[in-house]
mmCIF file of C-alpha atoms and ligand atoms in Angstrom:
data_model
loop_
_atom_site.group_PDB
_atom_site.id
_atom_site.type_symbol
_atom_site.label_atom_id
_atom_site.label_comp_id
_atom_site.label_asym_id
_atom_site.label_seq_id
_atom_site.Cartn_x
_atom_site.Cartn_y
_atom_site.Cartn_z
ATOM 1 C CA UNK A 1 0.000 0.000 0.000
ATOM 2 C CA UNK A 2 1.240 3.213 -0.800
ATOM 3 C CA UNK A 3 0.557 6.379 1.678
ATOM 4 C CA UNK A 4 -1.598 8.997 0.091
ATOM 5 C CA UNK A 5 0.276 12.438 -1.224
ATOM 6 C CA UNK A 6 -1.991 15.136 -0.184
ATOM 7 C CA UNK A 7 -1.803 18.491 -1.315
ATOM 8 C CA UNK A 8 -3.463 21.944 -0.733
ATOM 9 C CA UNK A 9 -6.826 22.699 -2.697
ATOM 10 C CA UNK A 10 -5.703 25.774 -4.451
ATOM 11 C CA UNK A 11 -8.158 25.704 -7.369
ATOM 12 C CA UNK A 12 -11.448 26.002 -4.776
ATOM 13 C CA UNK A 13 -13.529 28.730 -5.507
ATOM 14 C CA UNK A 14 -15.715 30.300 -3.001
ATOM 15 C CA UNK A 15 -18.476 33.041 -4.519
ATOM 16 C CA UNK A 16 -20.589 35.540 -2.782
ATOM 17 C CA UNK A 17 -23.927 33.784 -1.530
ATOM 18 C CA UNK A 18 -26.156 35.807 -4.040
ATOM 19 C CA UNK A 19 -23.427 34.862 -7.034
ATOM 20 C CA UNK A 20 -24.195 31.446 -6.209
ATOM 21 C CA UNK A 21 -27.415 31.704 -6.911
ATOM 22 C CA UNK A 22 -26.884 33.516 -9.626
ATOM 23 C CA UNK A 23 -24.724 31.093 -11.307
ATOM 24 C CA UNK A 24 -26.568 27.944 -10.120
ATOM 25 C CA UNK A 25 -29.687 29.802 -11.917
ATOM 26 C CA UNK A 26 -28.302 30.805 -15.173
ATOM 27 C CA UNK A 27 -26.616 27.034 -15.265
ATOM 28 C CA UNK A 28 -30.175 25.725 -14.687
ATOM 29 C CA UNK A 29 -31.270 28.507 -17.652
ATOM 30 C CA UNK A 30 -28.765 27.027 -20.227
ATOM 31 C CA UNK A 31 -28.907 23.168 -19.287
ATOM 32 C CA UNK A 32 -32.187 23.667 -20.091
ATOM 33 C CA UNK A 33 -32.264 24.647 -23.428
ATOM 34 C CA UNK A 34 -30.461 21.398 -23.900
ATOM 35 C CA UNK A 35 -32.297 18.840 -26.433
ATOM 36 C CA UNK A 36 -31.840 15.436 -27.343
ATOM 37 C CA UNK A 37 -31.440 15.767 -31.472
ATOM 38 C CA UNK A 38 -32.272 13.419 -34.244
ATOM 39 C CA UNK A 39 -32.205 15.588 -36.951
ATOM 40 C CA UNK A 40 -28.566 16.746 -37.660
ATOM 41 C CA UNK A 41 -26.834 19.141 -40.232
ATOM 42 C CA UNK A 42 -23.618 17.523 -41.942
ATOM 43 C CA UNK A 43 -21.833 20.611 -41.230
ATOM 44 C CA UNK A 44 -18.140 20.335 -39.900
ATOM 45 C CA UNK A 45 -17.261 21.096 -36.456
ATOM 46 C CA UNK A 46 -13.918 21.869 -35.524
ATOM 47 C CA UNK A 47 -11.875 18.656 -33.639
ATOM 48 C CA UNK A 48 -10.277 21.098 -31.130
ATOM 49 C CA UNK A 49 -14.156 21.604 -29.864
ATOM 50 C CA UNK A 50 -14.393 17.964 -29.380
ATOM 51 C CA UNK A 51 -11.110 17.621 -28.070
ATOM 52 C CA UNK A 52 -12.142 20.193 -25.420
ATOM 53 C CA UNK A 53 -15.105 18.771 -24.431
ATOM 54 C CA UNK A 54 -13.538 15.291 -24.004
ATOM 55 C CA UNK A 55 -11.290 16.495 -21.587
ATOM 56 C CA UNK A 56 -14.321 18.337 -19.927
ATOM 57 C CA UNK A 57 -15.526 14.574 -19.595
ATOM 58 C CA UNK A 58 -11.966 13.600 -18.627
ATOM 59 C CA UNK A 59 -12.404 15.658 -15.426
ATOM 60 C CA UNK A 60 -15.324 12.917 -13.745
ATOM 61 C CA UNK A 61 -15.346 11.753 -10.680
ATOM 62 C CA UNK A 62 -15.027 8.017 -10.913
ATOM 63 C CA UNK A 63 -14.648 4.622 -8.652
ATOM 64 C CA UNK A 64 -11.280 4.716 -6.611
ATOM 65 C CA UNK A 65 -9.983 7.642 -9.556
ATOM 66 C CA UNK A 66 -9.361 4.342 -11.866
ATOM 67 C CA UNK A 67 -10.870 6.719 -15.010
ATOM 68 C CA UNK A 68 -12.726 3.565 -16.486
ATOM 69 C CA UNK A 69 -13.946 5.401 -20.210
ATOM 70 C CA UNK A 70 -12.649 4.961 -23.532
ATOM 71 C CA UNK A 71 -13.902 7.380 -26.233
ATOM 72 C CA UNK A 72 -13.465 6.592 -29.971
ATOM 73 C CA UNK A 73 -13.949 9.604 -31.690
ATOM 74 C CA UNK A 74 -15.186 8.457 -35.302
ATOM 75 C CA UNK A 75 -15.026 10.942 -38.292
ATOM 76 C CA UNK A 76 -14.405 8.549 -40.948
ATOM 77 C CA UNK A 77 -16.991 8.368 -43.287
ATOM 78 C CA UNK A 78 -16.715 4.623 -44.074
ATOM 79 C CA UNK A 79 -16.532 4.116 -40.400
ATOM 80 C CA UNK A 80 -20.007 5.923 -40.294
ATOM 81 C CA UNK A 81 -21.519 4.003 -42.683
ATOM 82 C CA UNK A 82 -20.522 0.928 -41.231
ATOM 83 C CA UNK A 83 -21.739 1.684 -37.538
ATOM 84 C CA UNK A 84 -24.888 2.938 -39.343
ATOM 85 C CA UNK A 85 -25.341 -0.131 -41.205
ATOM 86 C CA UNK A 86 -24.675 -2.665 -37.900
ATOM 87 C CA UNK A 87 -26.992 0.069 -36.113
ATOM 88 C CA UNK A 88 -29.712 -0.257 -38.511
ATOM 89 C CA UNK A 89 -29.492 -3.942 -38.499
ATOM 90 C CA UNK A 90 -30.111 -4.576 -34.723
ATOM 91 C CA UNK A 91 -32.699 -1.528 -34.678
ATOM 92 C CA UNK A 92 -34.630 -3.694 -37.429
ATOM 93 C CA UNK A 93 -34.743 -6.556 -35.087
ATOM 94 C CA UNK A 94 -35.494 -4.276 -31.805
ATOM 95 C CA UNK A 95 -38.542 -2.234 -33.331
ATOM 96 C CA UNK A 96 -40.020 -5.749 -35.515
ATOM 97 C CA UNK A 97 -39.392 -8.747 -32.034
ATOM 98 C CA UNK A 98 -37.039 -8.305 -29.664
ATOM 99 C CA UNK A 99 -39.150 -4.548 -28.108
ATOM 100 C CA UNK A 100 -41.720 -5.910 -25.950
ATOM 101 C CA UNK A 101 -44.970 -3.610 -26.874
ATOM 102 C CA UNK A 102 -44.773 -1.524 -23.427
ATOM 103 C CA UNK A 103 -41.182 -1.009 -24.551
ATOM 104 C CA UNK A 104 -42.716 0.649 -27.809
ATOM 105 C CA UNK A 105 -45.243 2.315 -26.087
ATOM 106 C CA UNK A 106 -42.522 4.340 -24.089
ATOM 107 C CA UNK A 107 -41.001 5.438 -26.880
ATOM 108 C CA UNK A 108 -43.848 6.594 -29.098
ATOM 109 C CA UNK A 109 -43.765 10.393 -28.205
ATOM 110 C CA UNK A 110 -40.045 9.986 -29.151
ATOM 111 C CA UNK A 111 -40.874 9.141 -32.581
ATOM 112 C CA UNK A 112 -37.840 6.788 -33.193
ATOM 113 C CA UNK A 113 -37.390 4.239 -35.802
ATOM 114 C CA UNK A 114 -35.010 1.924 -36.673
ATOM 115 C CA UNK A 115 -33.705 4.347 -39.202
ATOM 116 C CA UNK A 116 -30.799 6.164 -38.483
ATOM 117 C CA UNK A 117 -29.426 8.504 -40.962
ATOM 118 C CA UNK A 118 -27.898 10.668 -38.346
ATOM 119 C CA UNK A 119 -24.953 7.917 -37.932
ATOM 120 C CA UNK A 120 -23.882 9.057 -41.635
ATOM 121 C CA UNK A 121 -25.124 13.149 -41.634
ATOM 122 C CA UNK A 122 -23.566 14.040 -38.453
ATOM 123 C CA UNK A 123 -19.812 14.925 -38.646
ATOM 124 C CA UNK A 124 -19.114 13.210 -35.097
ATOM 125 C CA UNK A 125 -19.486 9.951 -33.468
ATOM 126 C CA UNK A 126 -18.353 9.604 -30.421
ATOM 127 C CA UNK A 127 -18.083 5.711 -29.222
ATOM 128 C CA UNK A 128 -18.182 5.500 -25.397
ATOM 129 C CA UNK A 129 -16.216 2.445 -23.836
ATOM 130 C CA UNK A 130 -16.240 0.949 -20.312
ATOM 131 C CA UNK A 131 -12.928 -0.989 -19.526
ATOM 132 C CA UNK A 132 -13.561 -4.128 -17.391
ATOM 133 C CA UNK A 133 -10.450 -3.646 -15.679
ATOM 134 C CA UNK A 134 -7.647 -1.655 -16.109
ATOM 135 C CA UNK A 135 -3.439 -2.645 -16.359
ATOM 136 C CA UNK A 136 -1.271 -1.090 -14.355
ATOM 137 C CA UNK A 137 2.655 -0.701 -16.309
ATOM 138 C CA UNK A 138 3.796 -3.589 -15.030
ATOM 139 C CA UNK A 139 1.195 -5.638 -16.690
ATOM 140 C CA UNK A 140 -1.043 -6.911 -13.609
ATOM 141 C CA UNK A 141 -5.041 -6.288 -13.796
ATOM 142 C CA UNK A 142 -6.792 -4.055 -10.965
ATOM 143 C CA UNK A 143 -10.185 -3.507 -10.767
ATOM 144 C CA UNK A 144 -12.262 -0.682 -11.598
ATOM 145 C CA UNK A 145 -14.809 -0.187 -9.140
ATOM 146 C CA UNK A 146 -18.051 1.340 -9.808
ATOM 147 C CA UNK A 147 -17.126 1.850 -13.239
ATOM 148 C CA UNK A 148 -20.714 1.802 -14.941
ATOM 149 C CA UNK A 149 -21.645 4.881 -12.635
ATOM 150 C CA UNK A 150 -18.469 6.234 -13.284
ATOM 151 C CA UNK A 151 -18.701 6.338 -17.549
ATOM 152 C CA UNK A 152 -22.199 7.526 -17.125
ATOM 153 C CA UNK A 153 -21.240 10.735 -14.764
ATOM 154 C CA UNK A 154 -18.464 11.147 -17.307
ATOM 155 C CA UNK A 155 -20.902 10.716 -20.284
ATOM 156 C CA UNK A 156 -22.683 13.432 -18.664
ATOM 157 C CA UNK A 157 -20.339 16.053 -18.359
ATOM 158 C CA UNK A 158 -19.263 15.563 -21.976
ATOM 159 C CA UNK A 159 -22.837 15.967 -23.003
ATOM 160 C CA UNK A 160 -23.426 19.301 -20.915
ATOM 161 C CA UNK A 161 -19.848 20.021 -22.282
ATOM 162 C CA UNK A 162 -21.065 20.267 -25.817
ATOM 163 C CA UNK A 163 -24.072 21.545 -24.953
ATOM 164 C CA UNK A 164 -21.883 24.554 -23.612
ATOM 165 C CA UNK A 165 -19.927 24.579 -26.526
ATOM 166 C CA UNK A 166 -23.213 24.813 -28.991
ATOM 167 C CA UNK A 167 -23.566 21.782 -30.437
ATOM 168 C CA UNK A 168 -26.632 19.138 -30.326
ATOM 169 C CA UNK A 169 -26.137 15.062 -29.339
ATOM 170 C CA UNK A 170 -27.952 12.304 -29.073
ATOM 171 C CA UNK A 171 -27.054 9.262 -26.618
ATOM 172 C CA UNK A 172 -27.946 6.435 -29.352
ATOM 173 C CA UNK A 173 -28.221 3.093 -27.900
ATOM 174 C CA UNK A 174 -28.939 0.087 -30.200
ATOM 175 C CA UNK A 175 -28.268 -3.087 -28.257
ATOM 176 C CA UNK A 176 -25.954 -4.790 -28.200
ATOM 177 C CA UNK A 177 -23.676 -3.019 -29.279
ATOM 178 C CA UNK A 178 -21.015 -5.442 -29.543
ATOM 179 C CA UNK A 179 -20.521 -4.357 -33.192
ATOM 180 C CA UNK A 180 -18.944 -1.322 -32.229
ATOM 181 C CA UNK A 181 -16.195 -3.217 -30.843
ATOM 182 C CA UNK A 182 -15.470 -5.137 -34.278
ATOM 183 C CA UNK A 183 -15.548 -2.223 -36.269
ATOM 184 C CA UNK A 184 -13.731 0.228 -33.823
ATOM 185 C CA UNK A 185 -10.457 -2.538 -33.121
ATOM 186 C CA UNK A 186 -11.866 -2.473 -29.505
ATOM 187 C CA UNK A 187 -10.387 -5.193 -27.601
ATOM 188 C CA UNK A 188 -12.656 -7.654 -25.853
ATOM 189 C CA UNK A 189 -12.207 -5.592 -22.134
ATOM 190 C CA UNK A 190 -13.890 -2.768 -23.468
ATOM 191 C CA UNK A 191 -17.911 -2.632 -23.207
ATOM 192 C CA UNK A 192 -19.598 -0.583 -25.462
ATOM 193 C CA UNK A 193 -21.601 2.261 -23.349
ATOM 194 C CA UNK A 194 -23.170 4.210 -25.855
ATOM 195 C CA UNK A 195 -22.708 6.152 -29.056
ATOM 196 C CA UNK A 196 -22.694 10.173 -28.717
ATOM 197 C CA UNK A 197 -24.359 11.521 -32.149
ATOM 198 C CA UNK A 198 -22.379 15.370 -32.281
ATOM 199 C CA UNK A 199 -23.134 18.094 -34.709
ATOM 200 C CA UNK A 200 -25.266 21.268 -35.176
ATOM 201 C CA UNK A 201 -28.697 20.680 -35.836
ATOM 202 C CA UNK A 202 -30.626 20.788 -38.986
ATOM 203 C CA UNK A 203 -31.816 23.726 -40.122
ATOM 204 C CA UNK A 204 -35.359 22.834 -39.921
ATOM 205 C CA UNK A 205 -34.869 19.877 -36.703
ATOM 206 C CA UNK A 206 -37.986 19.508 -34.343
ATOM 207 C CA UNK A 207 -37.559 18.036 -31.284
ATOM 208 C CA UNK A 208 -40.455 15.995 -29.770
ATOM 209 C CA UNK A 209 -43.015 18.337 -27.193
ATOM 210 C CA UNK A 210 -42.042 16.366 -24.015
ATOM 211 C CA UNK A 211 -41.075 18.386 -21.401
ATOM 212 C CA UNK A 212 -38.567 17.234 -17.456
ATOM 213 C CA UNK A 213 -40.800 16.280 -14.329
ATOM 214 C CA UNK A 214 -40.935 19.286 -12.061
ATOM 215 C CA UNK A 215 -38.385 19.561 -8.729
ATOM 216 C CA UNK A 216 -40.944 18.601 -6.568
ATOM 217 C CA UNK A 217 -40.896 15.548 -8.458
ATOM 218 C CA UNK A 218 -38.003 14.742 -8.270
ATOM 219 C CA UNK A 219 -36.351 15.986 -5.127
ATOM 220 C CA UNK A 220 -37.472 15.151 -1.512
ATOM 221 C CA UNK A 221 -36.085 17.322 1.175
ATOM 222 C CA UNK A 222 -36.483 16.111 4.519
HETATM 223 N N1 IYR B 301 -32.252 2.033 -29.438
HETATM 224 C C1 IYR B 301 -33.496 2.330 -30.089
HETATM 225 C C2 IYR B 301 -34.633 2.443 -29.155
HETATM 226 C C3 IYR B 301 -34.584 3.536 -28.147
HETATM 227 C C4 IYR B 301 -34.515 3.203 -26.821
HETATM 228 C C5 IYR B 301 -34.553 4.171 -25.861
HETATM 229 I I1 IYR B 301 -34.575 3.615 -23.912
HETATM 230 C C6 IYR B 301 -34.638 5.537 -26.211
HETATM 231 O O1 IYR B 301 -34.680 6.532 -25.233
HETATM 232 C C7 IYR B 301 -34.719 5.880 -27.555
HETATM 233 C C8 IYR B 301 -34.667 4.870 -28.522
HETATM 234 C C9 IYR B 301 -33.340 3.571 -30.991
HETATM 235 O O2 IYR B 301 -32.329 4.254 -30.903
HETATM 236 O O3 IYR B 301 -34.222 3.842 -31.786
#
């Protein structure tokens, strides 16, 4: 066991009671403006954006600090078509027997299909990997605790990330996913999470009218 090396918290930053609440609101104000997009423009977006918002995502808390995420950022328009075309094929199966009917029920005021052009139009992919375990320099294997919580919390900050930045995503989940591994070169310790959809959104994109339970909802104080 190795003894801890502590060190001063130097980048803390304590604000004025009322700027809290200030910021806390006008965080609330932009996260939510934030939509889940299916429509998306093929416009380019610069890599240093996503670059920047990766290490955004970089910054999560995770299980014992082991960092379990992998992200494959995909640009490669044969690599597209490829994802889109194992997508497409599992969404066939998903929407035609493997959805139970209250599964499709859920997702009606979503209006999904198993149609996804998006994996071709948008000009970013992002593939999100959970390692099993990771491997320390000298080879051996050591856990990673927690680590589905931990991608998720990380998946989250890169989504509010490139919210912040301007752009739209969608967290696209056919299952399983397993393809993503064969077509990425992922090795076998490396579960596919989910794929991030990036871009700018079509000129014309609607979003479905569903709006977020309220806080009372949501939030018991006691
Ligand atoms: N993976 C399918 C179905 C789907 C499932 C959930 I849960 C969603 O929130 C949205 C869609 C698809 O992408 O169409």
């Amino acid at each position: 066991m190795t003894d801890p090396v502590m060190i001063p918290y130097e980048a803390y930053r304590e604000y004025p009671a009322e700027e809290m609440l200030s910021r806390c609101t006008s965080f609330y104000e932009e996260m939510k403006r934030r939509r889940t997009v299916r429509d998306f423009s093929s416009r380019a977006v610069d890599t240093e954006v996503i670059r920047q918002c990766l290490r955004t995502a970089g910054t999560s808390v995770s299980g014992a600090n082991m960092q379990p995420w992998k992200f494959v950022v995909v640009q490669d328009d044969r690599i597209k078509t490829e994802i889109r075309v194992a997508a497409e094929q599992e969404e066939r199966l998903f929407y035609a027997e493997k959805a139970p009917k209250e599964w499709l029920d859920a997702l009606a005021p979503l209006g999904t299909d198993p149609s996804k052009p998006f994996l071709e139009t948008a000009p970013f992919l992002i593939a999100i990997f959970q390692e099993r375990f990771g491997v320390l320099p000298d080879g051996t294997k050591v856990k990673h605790y927690y680590a589905t919580e931990s991608v998720g919390i990380a998946t989250g900050l890169l989504i509010a990330a490139l919210h912040h930045a301007g752009l739209a995503s969608l967290t696209h989940t056919p299952s399983p996913m397993g393809f993503l591994n064969r077509i990425l070169g992922r090795p076998r310790t490396e579960r596919p999470f989910l794929l991030l959809v990036v871009g700018y959104p079509a000129e014309n994109a609607r979003v479905p009218d569903i709006g977020k339970k309220a806080l009372e909802q949501i939030a018991t104080f006691v």
